[in-house]
């Protein structure tokens, strides 16, 4: 059993974005995207409540626009607690249409409480927070024993 990694600056920023997102929505957190901007479909999880040591399925349907994934893409997915602790990243291939599905396990040592499944490597990473175009590609969960 691996111990959770110490979060780096990027993870802390993602954790902060996830914490802000938890206050504003329970699924995809986005302000009004720019009209010509193509973003992935909202995230979905098999359960919003999960115990440490258990797995959940994270998935996204096809995007309603062309994400430009000619040869596919991949995202990195982690569970991040509201205090910044993070699970190991899971790399998942993404279909050309933007859809994907994968399982992620919450570490047994993960703290109880609010957490988020955070996806990086998507077009949300390139959003301009200053213009309010979007926040992050996350879905909120609760970890409890």
GROMACS .gro file of C-alpha atoms in nm:
model
  145
    1UNK     CA    1   0.000   0.000   0.000
    2UNK     CA    2   0.142   0.335  -0.107
    3UNK     CA    3   0.118   0.641   0.113
    4UNK     CA    4  -0.046   0.946  -0.046
    5UNK     CA    5   0.200   1.171  -0.226
    6UNK     CA    6   0.285   1.515  -0.099
    7UNK     CA    7   0.097   1.760  -0.320
    8UNK     CA    8   0.303   1.983  -0.548
    9UNK     CA    9   0.215   2.342  -0.647
   10UNK     CA   10   0.000   2.234  -0.943
   11UNK     CA   11  -0.196   1.990  -0.725
   12UNK     CA   12  -0.248   2.256  -0.460
   13UNK     CA   13  -0.384   2.492  -0.726
   14UNK     CA   14  -0.609   2.214  -0.855
   15UNK     CA   15  -0.717   2.145  -0.497
   16UNK     CA   16  -0.797   2.512  -0.449
   17UNK     CA   17  -0.995   2.515  -0.773
   18UNK     CA   18  -1.174   2.199  -0.660
   19UNK     CA   19  -1.256   2.354  -0.322
   20UNK     CA   20  -1.398   2.661  -0.490
   21UNK     CA   21  -1.592   2.436  -0.724
   22UNK     CA   22  -1.742   2.248  -0.429
   23UNK     CA   23  -1.896   2.573  -0.315
   24UNK     CA   24  -2.054   2.648  -0.650
   25UNK     CA   25  -2.173   2.319  -0.804
   26UNK     CA   26  -2.182   1.942  -0.774
   27UNK     CA   27  -2.075   1.859  -1.128
   28UNK     CA   28  -1.884   2.035  -1.400
   29UNK     CA   29  -1.797   2.383  -1.283
   30UNK     CA   30  -1.799   2.639  -1.556
   31UNK     CA   31  -1.897   2.995  -1.602
   32UNK     CA   32  -2.031   3.080  -1.943
   33UNK     CA   33  -1.772   2.940  -2.183
   34UNK     CA   34  -1.669   3.145  -2.480
   35UNK     CA   35  -1.911   3.068  -2.768
   36UNK     CA   36  -1.637   2.926  -2.992
   37UNK     CA   37  -1.470   2.723  -2.719
   38UNK     CA   38  -1.518   2.345  -2.723
   39UNK     CA   39  -1.521   2.188  -2.377
   40UNK     CA   40  -1.573   1.826  -2.263
   41UNK     CA   41  -1.908   1.699  -2.137
   42UNK     CA   42  -1.971   1.708  -1.759
   43UNK     CA   43  -1.817   1.441  -1.541
   44UNK     CA   44  -2.022   1.167  -1.379
   45UNK     CA   45  -1.926   0.933  -1.094
   46UNK     CA   46  -2.080   0.599  -1.000
   47UNK     CA   47  -2.133   0.724  -0.644
   48UNK     CA   48  -2.095   1.063  -0.479
   49UNK     CA   49  -2.018   0.884  -0.150
   50UNK     CA   50  -1.720   0.648  -0.124
   51UNK     CA   51  -1.529   0.486   0.160
   52UNK     CA   52  -1.150   0.488   0.178
   53UNK     CA   53  -1.014   0.183  -0.005
   54UNK     CA   54  -1.313   0.163  -0.238
   55UNK     CA   55  -1.326   0.242  -0.609
   56UNK     CA   56  -1.560   0.456  -0.810
   57UNK     CA   57  -1.615   0.489  -1.181
   58UNK     CA   58  -1.549   0.828  -1.339
   59UNK     CA   59  -1.689   0.890  -1.685
   60UNK     CA   60  -1.780   1.157  -1.934
   61UNK     CA   61  -2.009   1.137  -2.234
   62UNK     CA   62  -1.916   1.254  -2.581
   63UNK     CA   63  -1.864   1.629  -2.616
   64UNK     CA   64  -2.125   1.827  -2.808
   65UNK     CA   65  -1.849   1.975  -3.023
   66UNK     CA   66  -1.524   1.867  -3.186
   67UNK     CA   67  -1.246   1.868  -2.926
   68UNK     CA   68  -0.987   1.813  -3.199
   69UNK     CA   69  -0.871   1.477  -3.065
   70UNK     CA   70  -0.760   1.342  -3.403
   71UNK     CA   71  -0.543   1.067  -3.255
   72UNK     CA   72  -0.717   1.046  -2.921
   73UNK     CA   73  -0.599   1.205  -2.601
   74UNK     CA   74  -0.544   1.112  -2.240
   75UNK     CA   75  -0.642   1.271  -1.913
   76UNK     CA   76  -0.492   1.234  -1.567
   77UNK     CA   77  -0.744   1.183  -1.287
   78UNK     CA   78  -0.694   1.203  -0.910
   79UNK     CA   79  -0.903   1.234  -0.596
   80UNK     CA   80  -0.813   1.548  -0.401
   81UNK     CA   81  -0.932   1.615  -0.046
   82UNK     CA   82  -1.043   1.959   0.067
   83UNK     CA   83  -0.717   1.972   0.269
   84UNK     CA   84  -0.506   1.904  -0.045
   85UNK     CA   85  -0.424   1.535  -0.002
   86UNK     CA   86  -0.422   1.352  -0.334
   87UNK     CA   87  -0.453   0.996  -0.458
   88UNK     CA   88  -0.217   0.860  -0.720
   89UNK     CA   89  -0.296   0.985  -1.069
   90UNK     CA   90  -0.477   0.750  -1.304
   91UNK     CA   91  -0.405   0.805  -1.673
   92UNK     CA   92  -0.706   0.731  -1.892
   93UNK     CA   93  -0.732   0.729  -2.271
   94UNK     CA   94  -1.000   0.956  -2.412
   95UNK     CA   95  -1.198   0.869  -2.724
   96UNK     CA   96  -1.193   1.105  -3.023
   97UNK     CA   97  -1.539   1.231  -2.922
   98UNK     CA   98  -1.417   1.319  -2.571
   99UNK     CA   99  -1.584   1.029  -2.390
  100UNK     CA  100  -1.404   0.812  -2.135
  101UNK     CA  101  -1.470   0.581  -1.842
  102UNK     CA  102  -1.228   0.454  -1.577
  103UNK     CA  103  -1.211   0.338  -1.217
  104UNK     CA  104  -1.016   0.518  -0.949
  105UNK     CA  105  -0.950   0.392  -0.598
  106UNK     CA  106  -0.961   0.620  -0.296
  107UNK     CA  107  -0.655   0.536  -0.080
  108UNK     CA  108  -0.733   0.362   0.251
  109UNK     CA  109  -0.549   0.639   0.435
  110UNK     CA  110  -0.756   0.914   0.269
  111UNK     CA  111  -0.925   1.155   0.515
  112UNK     CA  112  -1.300   1.164   0.560
  113UNK     CA  113  -1.486   1.465   0.426
  114UNK     CA  114  -1.540   1.665   0.111
  115UNK     CA  115  -1.321   1.578  -0.185
  116UNK     CA  116  -1.318   1.616  -0.561
  117UNK     CA  117  -1.232   1.399  -0.856
  118UNK     CA  118  -1.002   1.628  -1.054
  119UNK     CA  119  -0.926   1.578  -1.423
  120UNK     CA  120  -0.621   1.740  -1.580
  121UNK     CA  121  -0.509   1.736  -1.941
  122UNK     CA  122  -0.842   1.856  -2.080
  123UNK     CA  123  -0.923   2.188  -2.249
  124UNK     CA  124  -1.029   2.315  -1.904
  125UNK     CA  125  -0.659   2.337  -1.815
  126UNK     CA  126  -0.627   2.612  -2.075
  127UNK     CA  127  -0.917   2.825  -1.952
  128UNK     CA  128  -0.853   3.187  -1.877
  129UNK     CA  129  -0.959   3.234  -1.516
  130UNK     CA  130  -0.918   3.614  -1.548
  131UNK     CA  131  -1.196   3.634  -1.807
  132UNK     CA  132  -1.423   3.397  -1.614
  133UNK     CA  133  -1.447   3.154  -1.905
  134UNK     CA  134  -1.437   2.844  -1.682
  135UNK     CA  135  -1.305   2.704  -1.356
  136UNK     CA  136  -1.201   2.338  -1.354
  137UNK     CA  137  -1.298   1.990  -1.473
  138UNK     CA  138  -1.409   1.832  -1.144
  139UNK     CA  139  -1.691   1.645  -0.974
  140UNK     CA  140  -1.749   1.656  -0.600
  141UNK     CA  141  -1.761   1.347  -0.379
  142UNK     CA  142  -1.769   1.271  -0.007
  143UNK     CA  143  -1.526   1.028   0.150
  144UNK     CA  144  -1.656   0.861   0.467
  145UNK     CA  145  -1.588   0.545   0.659
   0.00000   0.00000   0.00000
